[in-house]
mmCIF file of C-alpha atoms in Angstrom:
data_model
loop_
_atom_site.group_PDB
_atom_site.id
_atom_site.type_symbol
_atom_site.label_atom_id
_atom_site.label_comp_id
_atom_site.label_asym_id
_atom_site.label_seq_id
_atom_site.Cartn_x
_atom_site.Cartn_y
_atom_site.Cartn_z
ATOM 1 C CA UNK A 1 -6.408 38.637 -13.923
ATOM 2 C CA UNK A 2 -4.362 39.814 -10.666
ATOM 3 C CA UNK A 3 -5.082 43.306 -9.547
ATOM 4 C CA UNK A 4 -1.179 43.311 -9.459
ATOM 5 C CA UNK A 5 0.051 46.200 -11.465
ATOM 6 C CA UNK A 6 4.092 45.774 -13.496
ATOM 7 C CA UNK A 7 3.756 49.320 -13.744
ATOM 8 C CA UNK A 8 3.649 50.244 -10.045
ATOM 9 C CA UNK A 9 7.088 48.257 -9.811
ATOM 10 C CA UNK A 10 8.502 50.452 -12.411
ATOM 11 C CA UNK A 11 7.329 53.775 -11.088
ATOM 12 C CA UNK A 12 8.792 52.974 -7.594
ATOM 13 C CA UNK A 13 12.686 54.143 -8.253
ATOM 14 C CA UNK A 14 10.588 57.199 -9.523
ATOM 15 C CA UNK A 15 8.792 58.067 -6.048
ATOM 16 C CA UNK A 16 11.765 56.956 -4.051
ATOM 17 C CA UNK A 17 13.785 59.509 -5.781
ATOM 18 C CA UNK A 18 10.661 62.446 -5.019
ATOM 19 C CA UNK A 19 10.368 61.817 -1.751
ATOM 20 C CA UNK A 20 14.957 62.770 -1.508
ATOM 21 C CA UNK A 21 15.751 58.625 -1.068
ATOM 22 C CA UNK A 22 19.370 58.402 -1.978
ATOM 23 C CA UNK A 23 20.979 54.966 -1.925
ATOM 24 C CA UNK A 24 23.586 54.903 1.063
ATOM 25 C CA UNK A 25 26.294 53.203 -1.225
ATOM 26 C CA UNK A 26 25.192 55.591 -4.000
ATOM 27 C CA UNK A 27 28.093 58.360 -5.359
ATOM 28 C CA UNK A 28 25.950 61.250 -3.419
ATOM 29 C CA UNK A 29 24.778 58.636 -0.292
ATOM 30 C CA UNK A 30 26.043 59.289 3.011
ATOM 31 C CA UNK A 31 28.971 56.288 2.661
ATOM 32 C CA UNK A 32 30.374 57.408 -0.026
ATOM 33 C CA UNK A 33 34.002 58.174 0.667
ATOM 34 C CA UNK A 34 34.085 56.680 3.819
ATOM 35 C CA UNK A 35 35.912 53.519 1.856
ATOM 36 C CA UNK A 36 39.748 53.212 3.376
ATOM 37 C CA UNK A 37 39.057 56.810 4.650
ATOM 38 C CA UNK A 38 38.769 55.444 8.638
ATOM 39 C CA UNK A 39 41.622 54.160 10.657
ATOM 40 C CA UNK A 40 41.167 52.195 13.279
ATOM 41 C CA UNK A 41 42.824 51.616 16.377
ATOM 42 C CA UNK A 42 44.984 48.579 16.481
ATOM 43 C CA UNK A 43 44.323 45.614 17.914
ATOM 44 C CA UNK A 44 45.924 44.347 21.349
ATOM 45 C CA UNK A 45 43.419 41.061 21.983
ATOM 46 C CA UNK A 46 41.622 38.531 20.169
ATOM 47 C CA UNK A 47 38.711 40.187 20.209
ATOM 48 C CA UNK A 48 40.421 43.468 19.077
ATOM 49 C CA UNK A 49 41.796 41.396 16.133
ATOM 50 C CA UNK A 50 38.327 39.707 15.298
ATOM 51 C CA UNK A 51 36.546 43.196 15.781
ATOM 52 C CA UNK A 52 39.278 45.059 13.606
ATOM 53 C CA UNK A 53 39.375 42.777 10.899
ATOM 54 C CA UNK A 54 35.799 42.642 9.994
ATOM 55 C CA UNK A 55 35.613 46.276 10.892
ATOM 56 C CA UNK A 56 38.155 46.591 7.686
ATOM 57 C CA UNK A 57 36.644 44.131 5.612
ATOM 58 C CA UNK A 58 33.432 46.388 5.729
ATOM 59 C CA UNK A 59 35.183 49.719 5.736
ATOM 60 C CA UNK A 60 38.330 48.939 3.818
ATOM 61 C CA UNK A 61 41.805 49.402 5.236
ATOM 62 C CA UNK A 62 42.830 53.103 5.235
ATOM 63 C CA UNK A 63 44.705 54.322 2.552
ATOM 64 C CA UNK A 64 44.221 57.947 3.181
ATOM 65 C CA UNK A 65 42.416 58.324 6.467
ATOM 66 C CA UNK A 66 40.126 61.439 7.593
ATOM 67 C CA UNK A 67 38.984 59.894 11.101
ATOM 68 C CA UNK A 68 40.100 57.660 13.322
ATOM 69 C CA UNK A 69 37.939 55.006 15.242
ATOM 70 C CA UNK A 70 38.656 54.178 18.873
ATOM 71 C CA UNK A 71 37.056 51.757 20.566
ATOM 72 C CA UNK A 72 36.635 49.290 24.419
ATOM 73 C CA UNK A 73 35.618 45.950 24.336
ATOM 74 C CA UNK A 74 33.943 43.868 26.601
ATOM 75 C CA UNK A 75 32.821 40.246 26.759
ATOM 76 C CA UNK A 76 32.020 38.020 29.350
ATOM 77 C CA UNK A 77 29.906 34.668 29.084
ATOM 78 C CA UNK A 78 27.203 32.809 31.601
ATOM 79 C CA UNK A 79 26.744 29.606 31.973
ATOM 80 C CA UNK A 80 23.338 28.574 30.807
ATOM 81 C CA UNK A 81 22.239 24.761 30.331
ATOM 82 C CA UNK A 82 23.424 22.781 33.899
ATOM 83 C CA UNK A 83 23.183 19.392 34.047
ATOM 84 C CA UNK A 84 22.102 17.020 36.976
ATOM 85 C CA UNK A 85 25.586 16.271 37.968
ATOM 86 C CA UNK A 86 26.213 20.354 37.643
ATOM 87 C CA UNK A 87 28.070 20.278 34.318
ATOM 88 C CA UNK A 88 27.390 23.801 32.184
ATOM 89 C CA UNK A 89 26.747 22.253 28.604
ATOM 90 C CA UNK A 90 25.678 25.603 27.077
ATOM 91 C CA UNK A 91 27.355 29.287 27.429
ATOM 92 C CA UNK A 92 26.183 32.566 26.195
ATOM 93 C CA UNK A 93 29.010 34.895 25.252
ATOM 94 C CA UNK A 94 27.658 38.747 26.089
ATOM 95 C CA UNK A 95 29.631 41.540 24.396
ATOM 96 C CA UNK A 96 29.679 45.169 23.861
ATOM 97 C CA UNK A 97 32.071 47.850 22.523
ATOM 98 C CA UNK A 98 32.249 51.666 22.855
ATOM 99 C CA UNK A 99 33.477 53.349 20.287
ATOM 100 C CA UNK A 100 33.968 56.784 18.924
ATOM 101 C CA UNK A 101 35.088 58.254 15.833
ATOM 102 C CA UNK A 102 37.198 61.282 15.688
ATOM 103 C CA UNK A 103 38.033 63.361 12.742
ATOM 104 C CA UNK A 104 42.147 63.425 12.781
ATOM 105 C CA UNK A 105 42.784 67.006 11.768
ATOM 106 C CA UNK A 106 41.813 68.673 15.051
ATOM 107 C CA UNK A 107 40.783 65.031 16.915
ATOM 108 C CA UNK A 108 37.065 66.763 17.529
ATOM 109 C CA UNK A 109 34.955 63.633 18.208
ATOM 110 C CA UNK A 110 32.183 63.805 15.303
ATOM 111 C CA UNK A 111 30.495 59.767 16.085
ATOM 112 C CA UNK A 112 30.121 57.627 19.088
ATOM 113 C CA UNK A 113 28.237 54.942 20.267
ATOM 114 C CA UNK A 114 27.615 51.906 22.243
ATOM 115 C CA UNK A 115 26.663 48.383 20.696
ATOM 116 C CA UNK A 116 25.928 45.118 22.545
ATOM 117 C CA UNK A 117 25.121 41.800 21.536
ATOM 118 C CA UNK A 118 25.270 37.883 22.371
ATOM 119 C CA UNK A 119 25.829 34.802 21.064
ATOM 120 C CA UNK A 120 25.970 30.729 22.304
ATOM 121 C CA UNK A 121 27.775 27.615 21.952
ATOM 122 C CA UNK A 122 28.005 24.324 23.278
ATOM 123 C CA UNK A 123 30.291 22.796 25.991
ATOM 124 C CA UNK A 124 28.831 19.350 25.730
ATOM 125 C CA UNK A 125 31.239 17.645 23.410
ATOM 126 C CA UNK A 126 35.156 16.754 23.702
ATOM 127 C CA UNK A 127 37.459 19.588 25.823
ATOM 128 C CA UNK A 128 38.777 20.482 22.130
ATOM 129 C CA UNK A 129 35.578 20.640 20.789
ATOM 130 C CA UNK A 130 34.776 23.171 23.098
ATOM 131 C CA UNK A 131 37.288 25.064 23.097
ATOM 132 C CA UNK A 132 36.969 25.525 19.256
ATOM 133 C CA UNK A 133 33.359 26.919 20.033
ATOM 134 C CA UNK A 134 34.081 28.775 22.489
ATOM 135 C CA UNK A 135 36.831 30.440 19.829
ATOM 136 C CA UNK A 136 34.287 30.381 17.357
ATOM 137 C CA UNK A 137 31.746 32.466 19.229
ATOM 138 C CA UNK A 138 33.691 35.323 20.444
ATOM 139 C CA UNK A 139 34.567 35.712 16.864
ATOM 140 C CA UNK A 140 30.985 35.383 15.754
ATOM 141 C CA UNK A 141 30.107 37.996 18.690
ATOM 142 C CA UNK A 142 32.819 40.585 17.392
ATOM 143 C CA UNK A 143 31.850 40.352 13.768
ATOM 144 C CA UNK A 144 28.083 40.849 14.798
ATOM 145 C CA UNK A 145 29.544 44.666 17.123
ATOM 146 C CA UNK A 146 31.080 45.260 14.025
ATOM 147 C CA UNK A 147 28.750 45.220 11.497
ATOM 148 C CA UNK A 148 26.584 47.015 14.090
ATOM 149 C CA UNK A 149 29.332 50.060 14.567
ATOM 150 C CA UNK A 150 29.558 50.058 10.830
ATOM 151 C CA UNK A 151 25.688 50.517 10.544
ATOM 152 C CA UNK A 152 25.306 52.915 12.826
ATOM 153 C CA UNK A 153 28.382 55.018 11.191
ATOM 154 C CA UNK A 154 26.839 54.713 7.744
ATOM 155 C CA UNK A 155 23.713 55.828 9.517
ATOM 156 C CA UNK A 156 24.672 59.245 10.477
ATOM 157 C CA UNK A 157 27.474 59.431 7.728
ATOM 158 C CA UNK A 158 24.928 62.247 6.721
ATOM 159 C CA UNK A 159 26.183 64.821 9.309
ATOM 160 C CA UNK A 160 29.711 64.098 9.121
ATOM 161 C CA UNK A 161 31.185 62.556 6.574
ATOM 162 C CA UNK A 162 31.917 65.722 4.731
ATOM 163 C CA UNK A 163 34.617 67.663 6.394
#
């Protein structure tokens, strides 16, 4: 017989609940409300597009905003993998956005931040192929910043998402 207890499973919700756990999603979690309740800057690049679209996707579209999102991008890639003949065959694409969420009423900043993150692709196929990864991983990168702003909002959602 395992020492493995089905009753310890069940209790669990129990001492999550004592110790003040409240699910972030939950209808008293800190995200609650923030659903179509952020508007976000438009977009006036690629990136912005990529970054604003996913941002939306995990926020929802604002129907009735309270804040407003602003936000910088930058990317940039390296070369990486250099062949004998000094072809690059492999690129990292570096990227980071400032952001900062204001509440509109009186525009009083209440969020901001700084994420960063990277991603590859390959340059050793066909000039088309390339270029389609090359496309492909700047929109990669920008979906990765933006489900890293949208953490970090949900993540102090706590101390502001009430005004």
């Amino acid at each position: 017989m395992s020492s493995f207890n089905r009753r310890s499973i069940l209790l669990l919700p129990l001492a999550l609940v004592g110790c003040g756990f409240t699910p972030v999603y939950g209808p008293n979690g800190p995200a609650h409300g923030l659903d179509g309740k952020i508007r976000i800057d438009d977009p006036t690049t690629k990136n912005a597009f990529d970054l604003v679209g996913r941002l939306e996707e995990r926020l929802g579209r604002a129907s009735n905003p309270v804040w407003r999102l602003g936000y910088s991008i930058s990317a940039d890639q390296i070369g990486l993998g250099i062949t004998p003949s000094n072809a690059i065959t492999r690129y990292n694409v570096t990227g980071d956005v400032s952001y900062s969420l204001h509440l509109i009423s009186t525009d009083q900043t209440v969020a901001s931040g700084r994420v960063r993150n990277f991603t590859s692709y390959s340059a050793s196929g066909t000039v088309v192929s390339t270029a389609a990864s090359e496309r492909d991983a700047y929109e990669r990168l920008m979906r990765m910043l933006a489900d890293q702003i949208v953490t970090e909002l949900i993540a102090s959602a706590a101390g502001w998402a009430h005004p």
